GROMACS .gro file of C-alpha atoms in nm:
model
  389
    1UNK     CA    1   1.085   2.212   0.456
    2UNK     CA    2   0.883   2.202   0.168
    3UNK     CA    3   0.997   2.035  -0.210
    4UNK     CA    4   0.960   2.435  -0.342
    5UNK     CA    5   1.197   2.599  -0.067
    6UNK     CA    6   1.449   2.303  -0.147
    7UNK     CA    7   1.409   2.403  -0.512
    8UNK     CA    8   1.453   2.762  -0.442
    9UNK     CA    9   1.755   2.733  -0.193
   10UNK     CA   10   1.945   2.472  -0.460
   11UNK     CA   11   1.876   2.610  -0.749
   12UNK     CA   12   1.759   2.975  -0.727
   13UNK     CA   13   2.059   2.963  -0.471
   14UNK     CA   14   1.814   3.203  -0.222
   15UNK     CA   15   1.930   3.203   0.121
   16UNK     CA   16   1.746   2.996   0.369
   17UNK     CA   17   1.770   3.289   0.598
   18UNK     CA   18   1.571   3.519   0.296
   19UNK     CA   19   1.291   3.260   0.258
   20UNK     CA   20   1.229   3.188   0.663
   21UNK     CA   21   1.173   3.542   0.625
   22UNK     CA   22   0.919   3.510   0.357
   23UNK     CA   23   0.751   3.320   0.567
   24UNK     CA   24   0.778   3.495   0.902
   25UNK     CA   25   0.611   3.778   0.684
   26UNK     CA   26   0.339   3.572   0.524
   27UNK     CA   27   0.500   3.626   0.174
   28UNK     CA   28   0.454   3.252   0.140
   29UNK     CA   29   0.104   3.112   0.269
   30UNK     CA   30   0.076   2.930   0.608
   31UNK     CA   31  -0.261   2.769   0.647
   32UNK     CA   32  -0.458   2.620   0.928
   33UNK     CA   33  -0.647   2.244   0.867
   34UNK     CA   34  -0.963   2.452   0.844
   35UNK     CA   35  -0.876   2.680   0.548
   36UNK     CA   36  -0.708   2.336   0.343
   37UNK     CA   37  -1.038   2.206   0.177
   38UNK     CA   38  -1.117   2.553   0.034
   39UNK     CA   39  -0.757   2.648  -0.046
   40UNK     CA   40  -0.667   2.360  -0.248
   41UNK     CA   41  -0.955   2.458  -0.525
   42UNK     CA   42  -0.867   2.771  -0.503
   43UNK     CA   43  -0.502   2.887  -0.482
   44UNK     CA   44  -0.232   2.595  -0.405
   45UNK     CA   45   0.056   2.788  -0.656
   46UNK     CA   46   0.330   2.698  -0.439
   47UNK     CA   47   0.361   2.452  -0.193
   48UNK     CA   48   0.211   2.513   0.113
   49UNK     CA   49   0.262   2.410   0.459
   50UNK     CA   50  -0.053   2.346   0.648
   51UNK     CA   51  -0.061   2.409   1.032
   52UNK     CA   52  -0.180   2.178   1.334
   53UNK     CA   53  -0.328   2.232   1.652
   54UNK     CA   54  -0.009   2.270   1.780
   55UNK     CA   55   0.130   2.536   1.544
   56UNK     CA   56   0.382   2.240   1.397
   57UNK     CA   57   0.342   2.179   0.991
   58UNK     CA   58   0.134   1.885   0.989
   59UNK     CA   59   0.171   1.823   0.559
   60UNK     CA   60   0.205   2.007   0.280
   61UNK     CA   61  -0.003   2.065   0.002
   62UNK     CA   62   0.183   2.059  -0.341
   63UNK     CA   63   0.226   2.312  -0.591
   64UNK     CA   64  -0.011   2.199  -0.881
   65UNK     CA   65  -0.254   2.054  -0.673
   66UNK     CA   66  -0.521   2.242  -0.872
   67UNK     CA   67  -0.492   2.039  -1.272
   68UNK     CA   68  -0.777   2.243  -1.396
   69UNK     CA   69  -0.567   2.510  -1.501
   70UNK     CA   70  -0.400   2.236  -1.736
   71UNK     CA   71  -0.749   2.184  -1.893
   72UNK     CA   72  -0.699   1.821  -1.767
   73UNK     CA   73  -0.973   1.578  -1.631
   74UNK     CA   74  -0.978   1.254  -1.436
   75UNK     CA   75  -1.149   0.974  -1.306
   76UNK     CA   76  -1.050   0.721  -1.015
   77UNK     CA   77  -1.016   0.332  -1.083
   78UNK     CA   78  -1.172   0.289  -0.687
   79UNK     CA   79  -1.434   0.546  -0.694
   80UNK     CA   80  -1.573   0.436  -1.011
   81UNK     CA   81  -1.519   0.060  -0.917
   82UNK     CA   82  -1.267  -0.046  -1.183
   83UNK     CA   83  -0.955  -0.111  -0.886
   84UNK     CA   84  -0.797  -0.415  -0.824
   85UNK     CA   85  -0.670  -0.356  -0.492
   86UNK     CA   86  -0.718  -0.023  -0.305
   87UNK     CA   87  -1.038  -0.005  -0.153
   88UNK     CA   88  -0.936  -0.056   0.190
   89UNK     CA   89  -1.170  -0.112   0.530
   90UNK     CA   90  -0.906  -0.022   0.796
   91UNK     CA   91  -0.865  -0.163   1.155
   92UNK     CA   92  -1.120   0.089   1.314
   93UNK     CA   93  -1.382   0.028   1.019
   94UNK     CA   94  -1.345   0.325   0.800
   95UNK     CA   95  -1.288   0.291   0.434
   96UNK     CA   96  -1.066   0.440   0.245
   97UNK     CA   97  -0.978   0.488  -0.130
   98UNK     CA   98  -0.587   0.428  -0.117
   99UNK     CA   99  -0.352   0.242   0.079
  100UNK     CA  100  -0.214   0.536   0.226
  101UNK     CA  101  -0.271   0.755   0.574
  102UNK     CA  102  -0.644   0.754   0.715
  103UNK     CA  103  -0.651   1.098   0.655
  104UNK     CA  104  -0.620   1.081   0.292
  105UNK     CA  105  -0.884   1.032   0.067
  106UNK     CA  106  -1.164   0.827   0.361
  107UNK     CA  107  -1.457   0.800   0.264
  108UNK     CA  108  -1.682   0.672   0.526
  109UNK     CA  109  -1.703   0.420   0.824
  110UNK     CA  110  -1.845   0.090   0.823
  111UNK     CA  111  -2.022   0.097   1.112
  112UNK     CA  112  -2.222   0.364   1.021
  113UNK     CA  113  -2.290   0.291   0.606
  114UNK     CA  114  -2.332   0.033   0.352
  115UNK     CA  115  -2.053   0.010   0.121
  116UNK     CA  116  -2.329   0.084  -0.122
  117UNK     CA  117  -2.422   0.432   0.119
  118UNK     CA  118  -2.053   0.510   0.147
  119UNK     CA  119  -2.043   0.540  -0.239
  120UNK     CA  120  -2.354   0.695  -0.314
  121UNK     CA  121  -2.251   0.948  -0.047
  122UNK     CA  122  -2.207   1.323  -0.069
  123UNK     CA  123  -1.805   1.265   0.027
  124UNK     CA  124  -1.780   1.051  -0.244
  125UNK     CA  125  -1.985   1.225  -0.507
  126UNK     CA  126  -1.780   1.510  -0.443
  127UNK     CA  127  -1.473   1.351  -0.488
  128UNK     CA  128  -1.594   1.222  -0.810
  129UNK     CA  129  -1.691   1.613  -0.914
  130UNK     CA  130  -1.364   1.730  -0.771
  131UNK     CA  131  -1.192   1.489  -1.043
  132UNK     CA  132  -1.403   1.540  -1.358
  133UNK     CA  133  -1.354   1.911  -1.334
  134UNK     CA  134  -0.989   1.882  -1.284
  135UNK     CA  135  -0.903   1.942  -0.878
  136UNK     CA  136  -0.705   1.715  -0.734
  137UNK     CA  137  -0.893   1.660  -0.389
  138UNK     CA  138  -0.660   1.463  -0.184
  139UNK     CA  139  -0.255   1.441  -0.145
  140UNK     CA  140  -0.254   1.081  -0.261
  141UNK     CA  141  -0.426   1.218  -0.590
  142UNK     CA  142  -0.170   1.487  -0.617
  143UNK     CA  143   0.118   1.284  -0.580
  144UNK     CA  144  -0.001   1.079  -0.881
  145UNK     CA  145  -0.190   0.791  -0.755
  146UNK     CA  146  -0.168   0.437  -0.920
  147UNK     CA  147  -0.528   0.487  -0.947
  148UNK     CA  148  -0.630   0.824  -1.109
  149UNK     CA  149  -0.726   0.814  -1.481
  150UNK     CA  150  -0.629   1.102  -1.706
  151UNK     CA  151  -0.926   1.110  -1.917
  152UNK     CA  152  -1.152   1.328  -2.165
  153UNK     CA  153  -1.392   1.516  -1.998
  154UNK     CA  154  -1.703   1.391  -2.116
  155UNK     CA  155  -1.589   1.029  -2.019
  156UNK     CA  156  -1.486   1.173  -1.661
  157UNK     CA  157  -1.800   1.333  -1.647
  158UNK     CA  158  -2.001   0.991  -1.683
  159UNK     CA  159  -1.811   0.798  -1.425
  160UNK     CA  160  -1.888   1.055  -1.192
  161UNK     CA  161  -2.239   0.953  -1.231
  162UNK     CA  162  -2.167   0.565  -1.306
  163UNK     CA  163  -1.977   0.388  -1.066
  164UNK     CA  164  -1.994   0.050  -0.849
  165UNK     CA  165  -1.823  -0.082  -0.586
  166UNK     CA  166  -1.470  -0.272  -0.705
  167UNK     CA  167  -1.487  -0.660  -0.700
  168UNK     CA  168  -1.178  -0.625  -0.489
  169UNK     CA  169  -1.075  -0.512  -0.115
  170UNK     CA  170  -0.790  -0.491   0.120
  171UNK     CA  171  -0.890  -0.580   0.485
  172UNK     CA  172  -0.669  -0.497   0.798
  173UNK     CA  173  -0.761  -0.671   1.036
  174UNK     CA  174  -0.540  -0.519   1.276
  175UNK     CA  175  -0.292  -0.186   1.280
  176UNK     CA  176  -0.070  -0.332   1.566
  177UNK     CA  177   0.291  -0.407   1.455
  178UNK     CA  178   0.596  -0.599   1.544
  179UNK     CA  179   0.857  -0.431   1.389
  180UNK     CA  180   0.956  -0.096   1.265
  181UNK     CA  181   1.047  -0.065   0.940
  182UNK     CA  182   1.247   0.242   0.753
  183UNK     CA  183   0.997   0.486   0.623
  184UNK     CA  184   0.656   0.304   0.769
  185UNK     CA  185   0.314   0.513   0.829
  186UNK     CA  186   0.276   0.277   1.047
  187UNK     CA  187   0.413   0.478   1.390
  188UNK     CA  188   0.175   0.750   1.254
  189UNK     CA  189  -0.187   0.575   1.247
  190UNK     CA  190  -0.416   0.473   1.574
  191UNK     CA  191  -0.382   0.111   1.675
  192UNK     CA  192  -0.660  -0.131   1.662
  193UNK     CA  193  -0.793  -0.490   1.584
  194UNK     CA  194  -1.134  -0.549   1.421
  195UNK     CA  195  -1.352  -0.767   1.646
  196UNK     CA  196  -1.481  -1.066   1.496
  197UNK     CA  197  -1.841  -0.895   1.479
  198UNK     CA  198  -1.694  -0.631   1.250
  199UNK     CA  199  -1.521  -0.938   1.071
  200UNK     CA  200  -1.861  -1.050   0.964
  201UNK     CA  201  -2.008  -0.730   0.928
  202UNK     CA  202  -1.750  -0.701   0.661
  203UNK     CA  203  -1.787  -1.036   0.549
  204UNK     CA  204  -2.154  -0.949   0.444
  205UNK     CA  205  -2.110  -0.639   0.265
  206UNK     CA  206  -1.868  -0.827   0.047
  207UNK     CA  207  -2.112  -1.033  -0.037
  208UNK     CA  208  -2.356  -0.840  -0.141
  209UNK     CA  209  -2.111  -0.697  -0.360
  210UNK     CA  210  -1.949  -1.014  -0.513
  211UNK     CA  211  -1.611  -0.947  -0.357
  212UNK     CA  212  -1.379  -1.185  -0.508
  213UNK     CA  213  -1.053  -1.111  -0.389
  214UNK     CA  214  -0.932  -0.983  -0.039
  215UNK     CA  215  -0.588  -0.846   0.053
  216UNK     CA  216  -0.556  -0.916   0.405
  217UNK     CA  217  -0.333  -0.659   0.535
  218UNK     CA  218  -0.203  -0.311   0.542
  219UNK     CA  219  -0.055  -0.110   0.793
  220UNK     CA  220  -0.033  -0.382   1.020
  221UNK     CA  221   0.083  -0.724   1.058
  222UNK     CA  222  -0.146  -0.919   1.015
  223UNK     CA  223  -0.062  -1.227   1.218
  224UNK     CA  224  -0.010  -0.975   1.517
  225UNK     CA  225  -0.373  -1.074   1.567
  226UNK     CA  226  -0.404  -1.408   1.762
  227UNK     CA  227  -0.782  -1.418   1.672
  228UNK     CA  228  -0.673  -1.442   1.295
  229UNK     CA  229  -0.775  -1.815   1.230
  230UNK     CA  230  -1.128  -1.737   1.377
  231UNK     CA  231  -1.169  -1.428   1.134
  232UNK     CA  232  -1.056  -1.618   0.830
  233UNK     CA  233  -1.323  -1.899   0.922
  234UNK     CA  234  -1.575  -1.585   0.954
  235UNK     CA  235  -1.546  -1.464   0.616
  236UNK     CA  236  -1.517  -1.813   0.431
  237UNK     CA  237  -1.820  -1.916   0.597
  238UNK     CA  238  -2.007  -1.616   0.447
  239UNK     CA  239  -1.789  -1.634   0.140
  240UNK     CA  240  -1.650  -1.987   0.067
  241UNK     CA  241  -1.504  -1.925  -0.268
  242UNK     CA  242  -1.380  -1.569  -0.227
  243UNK     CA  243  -0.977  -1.561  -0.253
  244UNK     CA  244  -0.780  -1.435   0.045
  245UNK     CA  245  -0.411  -1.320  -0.002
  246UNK     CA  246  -0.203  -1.225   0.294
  247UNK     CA  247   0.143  -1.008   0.335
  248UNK     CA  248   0.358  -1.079   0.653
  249UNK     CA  249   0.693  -0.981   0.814
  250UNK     CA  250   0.667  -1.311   0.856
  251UNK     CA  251   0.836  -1.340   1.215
  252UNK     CA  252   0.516  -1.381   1.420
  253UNK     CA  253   0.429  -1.762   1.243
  254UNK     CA  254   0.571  -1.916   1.544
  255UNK     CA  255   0.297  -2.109   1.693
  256UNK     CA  256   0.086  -2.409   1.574
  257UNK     CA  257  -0.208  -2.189   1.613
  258UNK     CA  258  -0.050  -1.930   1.352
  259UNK     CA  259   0.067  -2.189   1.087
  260UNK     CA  260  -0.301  -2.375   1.120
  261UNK     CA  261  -0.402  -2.006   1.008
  262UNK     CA  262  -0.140  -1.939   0.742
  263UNK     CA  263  -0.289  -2.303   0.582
  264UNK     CA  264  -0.611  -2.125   0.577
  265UNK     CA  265  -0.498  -1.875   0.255
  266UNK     CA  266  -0.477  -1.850  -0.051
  267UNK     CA  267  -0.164  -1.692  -0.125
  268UNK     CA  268   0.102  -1.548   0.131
  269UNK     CA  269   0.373  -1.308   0.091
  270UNK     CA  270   0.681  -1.301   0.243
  271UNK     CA  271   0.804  -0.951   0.327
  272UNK     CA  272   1.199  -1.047   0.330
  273UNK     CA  273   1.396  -0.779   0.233
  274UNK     CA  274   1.727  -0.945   0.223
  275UNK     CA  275   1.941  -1.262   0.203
  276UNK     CA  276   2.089  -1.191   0.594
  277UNK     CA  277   2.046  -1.009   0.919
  278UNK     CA  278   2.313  -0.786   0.820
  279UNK     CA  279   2.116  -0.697   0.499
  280UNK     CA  280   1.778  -0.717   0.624
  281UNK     CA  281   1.759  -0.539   0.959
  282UNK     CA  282   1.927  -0.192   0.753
  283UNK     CA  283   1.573  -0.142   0.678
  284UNK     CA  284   1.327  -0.358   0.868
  285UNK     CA  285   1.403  -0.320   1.229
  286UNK     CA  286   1.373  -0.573   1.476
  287UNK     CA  287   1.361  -0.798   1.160
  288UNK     CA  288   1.504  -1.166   1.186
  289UNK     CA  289   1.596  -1.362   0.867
  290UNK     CA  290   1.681  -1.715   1.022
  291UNK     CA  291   1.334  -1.635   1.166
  292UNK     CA  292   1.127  -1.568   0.877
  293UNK     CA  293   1.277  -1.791   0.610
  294UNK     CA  294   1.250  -2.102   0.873
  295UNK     CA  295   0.878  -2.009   0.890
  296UNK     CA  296   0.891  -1.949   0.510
  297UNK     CA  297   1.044  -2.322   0.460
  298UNK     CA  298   0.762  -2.486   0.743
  299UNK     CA  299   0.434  -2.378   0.560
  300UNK     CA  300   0.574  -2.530   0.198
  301UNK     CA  301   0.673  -2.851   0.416
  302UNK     CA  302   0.282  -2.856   0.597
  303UNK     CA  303   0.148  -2.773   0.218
  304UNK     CA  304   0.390  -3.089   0.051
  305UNK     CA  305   0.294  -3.296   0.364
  306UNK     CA  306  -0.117  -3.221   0.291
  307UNK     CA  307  -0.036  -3.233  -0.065
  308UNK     CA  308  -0.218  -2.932  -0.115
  309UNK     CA  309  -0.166  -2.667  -0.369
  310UNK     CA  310  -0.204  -2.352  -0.144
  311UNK     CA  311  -0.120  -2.121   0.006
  312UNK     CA  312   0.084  -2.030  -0.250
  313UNK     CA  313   0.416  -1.909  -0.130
  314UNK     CA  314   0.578  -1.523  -0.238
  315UNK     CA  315   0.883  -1.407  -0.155
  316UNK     CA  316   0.881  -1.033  -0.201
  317UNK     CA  317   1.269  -0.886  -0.154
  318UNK     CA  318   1.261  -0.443  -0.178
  319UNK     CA  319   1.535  -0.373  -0.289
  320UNK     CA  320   1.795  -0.089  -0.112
  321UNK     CA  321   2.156   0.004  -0.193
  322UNK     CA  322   2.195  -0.233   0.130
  323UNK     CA  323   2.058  -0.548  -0.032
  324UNK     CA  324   2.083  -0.490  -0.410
  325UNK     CA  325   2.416  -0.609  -0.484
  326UNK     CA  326   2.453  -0.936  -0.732
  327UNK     CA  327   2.584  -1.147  -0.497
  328UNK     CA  328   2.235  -1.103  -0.287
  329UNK     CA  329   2.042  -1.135  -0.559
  330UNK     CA  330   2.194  -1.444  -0.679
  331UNK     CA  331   2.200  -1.601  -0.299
  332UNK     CA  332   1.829  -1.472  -0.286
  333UNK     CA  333   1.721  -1.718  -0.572
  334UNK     CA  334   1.925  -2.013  -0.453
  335UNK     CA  335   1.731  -1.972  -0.116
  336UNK     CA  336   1.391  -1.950  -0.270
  337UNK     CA  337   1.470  -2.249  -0.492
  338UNK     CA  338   1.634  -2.463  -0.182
  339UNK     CA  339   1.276  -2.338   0.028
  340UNK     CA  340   1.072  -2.475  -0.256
  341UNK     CA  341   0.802  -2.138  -0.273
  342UNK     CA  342   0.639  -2.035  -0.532
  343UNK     CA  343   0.739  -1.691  -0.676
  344UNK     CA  344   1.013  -1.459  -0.582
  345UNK     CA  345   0.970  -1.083  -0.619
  346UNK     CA  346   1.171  -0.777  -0.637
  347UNK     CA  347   1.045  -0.411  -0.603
  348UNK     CA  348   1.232  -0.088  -0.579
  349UNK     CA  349   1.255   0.063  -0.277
  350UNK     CA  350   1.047   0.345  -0.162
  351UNK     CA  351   0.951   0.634   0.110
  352UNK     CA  352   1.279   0.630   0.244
  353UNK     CA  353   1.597   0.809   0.159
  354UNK     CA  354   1.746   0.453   0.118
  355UNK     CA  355   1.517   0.465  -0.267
  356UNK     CA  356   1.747   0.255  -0.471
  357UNK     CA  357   1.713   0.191  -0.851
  358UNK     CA  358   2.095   0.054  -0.951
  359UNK     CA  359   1.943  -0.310  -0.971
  360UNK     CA  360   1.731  -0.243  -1.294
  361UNK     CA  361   2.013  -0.140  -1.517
  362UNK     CA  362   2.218  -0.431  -1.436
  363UNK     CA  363   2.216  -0.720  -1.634
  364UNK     CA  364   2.172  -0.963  -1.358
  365UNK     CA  365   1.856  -1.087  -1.400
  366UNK     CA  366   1.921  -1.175  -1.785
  367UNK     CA  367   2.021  -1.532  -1.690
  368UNK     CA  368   1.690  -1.586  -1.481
  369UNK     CA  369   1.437  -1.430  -1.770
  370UNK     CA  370   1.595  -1.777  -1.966
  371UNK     CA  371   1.560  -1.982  -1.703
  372UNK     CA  372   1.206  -1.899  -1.536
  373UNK     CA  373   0.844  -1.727  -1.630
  374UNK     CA  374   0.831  -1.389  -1.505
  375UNK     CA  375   0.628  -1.103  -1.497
  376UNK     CA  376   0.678  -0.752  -1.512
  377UNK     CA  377   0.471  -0.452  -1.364
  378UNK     CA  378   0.473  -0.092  -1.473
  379UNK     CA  379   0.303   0.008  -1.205
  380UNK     CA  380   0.477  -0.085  -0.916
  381UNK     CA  381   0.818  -0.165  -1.151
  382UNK     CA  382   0.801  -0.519  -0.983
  383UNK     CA  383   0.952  -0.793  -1.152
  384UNK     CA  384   0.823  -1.155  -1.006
  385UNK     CA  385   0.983  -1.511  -1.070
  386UNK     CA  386   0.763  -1.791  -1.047
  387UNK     CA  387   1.015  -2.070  -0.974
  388UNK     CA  388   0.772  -2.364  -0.963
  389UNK     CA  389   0.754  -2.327  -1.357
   0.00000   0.00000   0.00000
């Protein structure tokens, strides 16, 4: 069911019987994965269901994913190198402008370009073009992305020609996962596991580029992989200073092998979305708190023990009408405080009917902004305590 037949049945109060026979006689469009690319620039005034292989809807395309009729104009932060995190080389080498769904917005393969090819590329340019003259050219765009820049259309026009490759990547080095959390892409996407020749072919593009921060995961966990160590040796041999960050479920650091490899990071982040089991596991299945917070508690000890000052240590807590309550929150920051980490953050919850926002209009944190430095982001409304302050 599409967002515009919702609309229609709640508040036009139309019968779903009426509109299924809209449909049934092509009153509303149904499209095949063929005609998408040239109906998007083109029509796209309702939303739109477009049709597999297997006559199923396979996605939707929104109403208003054609902006031009606004007189509106954009750029992207990854396309014209300006991002901070979303260029993304996925599992099976392609690359990708968002964090999201293969499908959505790739823009080449790895083992076939340059990341300097992949961005001088027709694909690309014409994503670029698509932007400055106001289309919307993939579903990630149209659904607002972090990274799209309203902008004039003379300025939108000149990043379409001048553009670099982002001093920043995300890397997964593998797609397998152990768990099965609420609202994941993760069931949805091919499985696979770079090979450490890819590693380094990787490795040496960002190089040539000056890459000086990688984001170690995505769809994936990344410590499924039990060639991890190796890789992270690969790419600080070819670049010794570049930063490496990591996010983990955290439940498969359970070997000496695994925590030699978690010592090898820069930064690693907890995904703990709870203070329990019972609060945890609502939305991270197969999830196991006594699990991940021992694990959690071991690399600070190996780091005090080495007297080293990283990884540094992120506790990142999403936030559900399961887990949001004040008690949790409060026995969430005596934990992190007892486990000696870093930072602990919360985010709102997100691609699940679970969403919960109740936390942010409380006045629970009030006594914490006193007590620690903290930081705020608009664009992910994330709010992260660094406790070691």
């Amino acid at each position: 069911m599409t967002k515009e037949i919702y609309n229609k049945i709640l508040t036009d109060k139309i019968p779903v019987e009426a509109l299924a026979f809209d449909y049934c006689n092509k009153s509303y469009p149904l499209i095949t994965e063929e005609e998408a690319e040239d109906y998007v620039h083109t029509k796209a005034e309702i939303d739109t269901p477009v049709i597999g292989k297997n006559g199923l809807p396979k996605y939707v395309i929104l109403k208003g994913y054609i902006d031009s009729i606004n007189n509106q104009h954009y750029y992207c932060n990854v396309l014209t190198g300006f991002s901070k995190y979303n260029l993304s080389v996925n599992s099976d080498m392609t690359v990708s402008c968002n964090c999201k769904l293969r499908g959505c917005g790739l823009l080449g393969n790895l083992r076939e370009q340059t990341l300097q090819e992949i961005y001088d590329s027709k694909t690309v340019n014409s994503l670029r073009q698509s932007l400055a003259n106001g289309f919307l050219p993939t579903a990630s765009c149209a659904y607002r992305c972090s990274e799209l820049v309203s902008s004039p259309k003379s300025l939108a026009n000149y990043y379409k020609d001048n553009y670099s490759v982002p001093n920043v990547m995300m890397f997964e080095n593998t797609s397998f996962c152990n768990m099965k959390c609420k609202g994941c892409y993760n069931e949805y996407i091919e499985k696979s596991t770079v090979s450490e020749n890819d590693t380094r072919l990787f490795a040496n593009e960002c190089k040539k580029h000056e890459i000086k921060t990688i984001y170690l995961f995505k769809y994936g966990e990344s410590f499924f992989d039990k060639e991890l160590a190796k890789k992270i040796a690969i790419i600080r041999e070819v670049l010794p200073s570049v930063y490496i960050s990591v996010s983990t479920n955290g439940v498969l650091i359970n070997s000496e092998i695994m925590y030699e490899a978690a010592m090898l990071f820069d930064s690693i982040t907890f995904s703990l979305d709870g203070v329990d089991n019972e609060s945890i596991t609502s939305f991270q299945t197969n999830g196991n708190f006594d699990v991940v917070y021992h694990n959690m508690c071991e690399i600070v000890k190996r780091k005090n023990d080495m007297l080293l000052s990283k990884p540094r240590i992120i506790w990142k807590y999403v936030l559900f009408p399961e887990n949001d309550s004040e008690e949790n929150i409060k026995k969430a920051f005596d934990l992190a405080v007892n486990s000696g980490i870093d930072s602990l953050s919360f985010y709102p919850g997100f691609n699940t009917i679970t969403n919960s926002d109740r936390i942010w209009s409380s006045n629970i944190f009030l006594e914490y902004f006193k007590k620690y430095k903290f930081v705020y982001r608009n664009s992910s409304y994330s709010l992260e305590f660094n406790l070691r302050s």
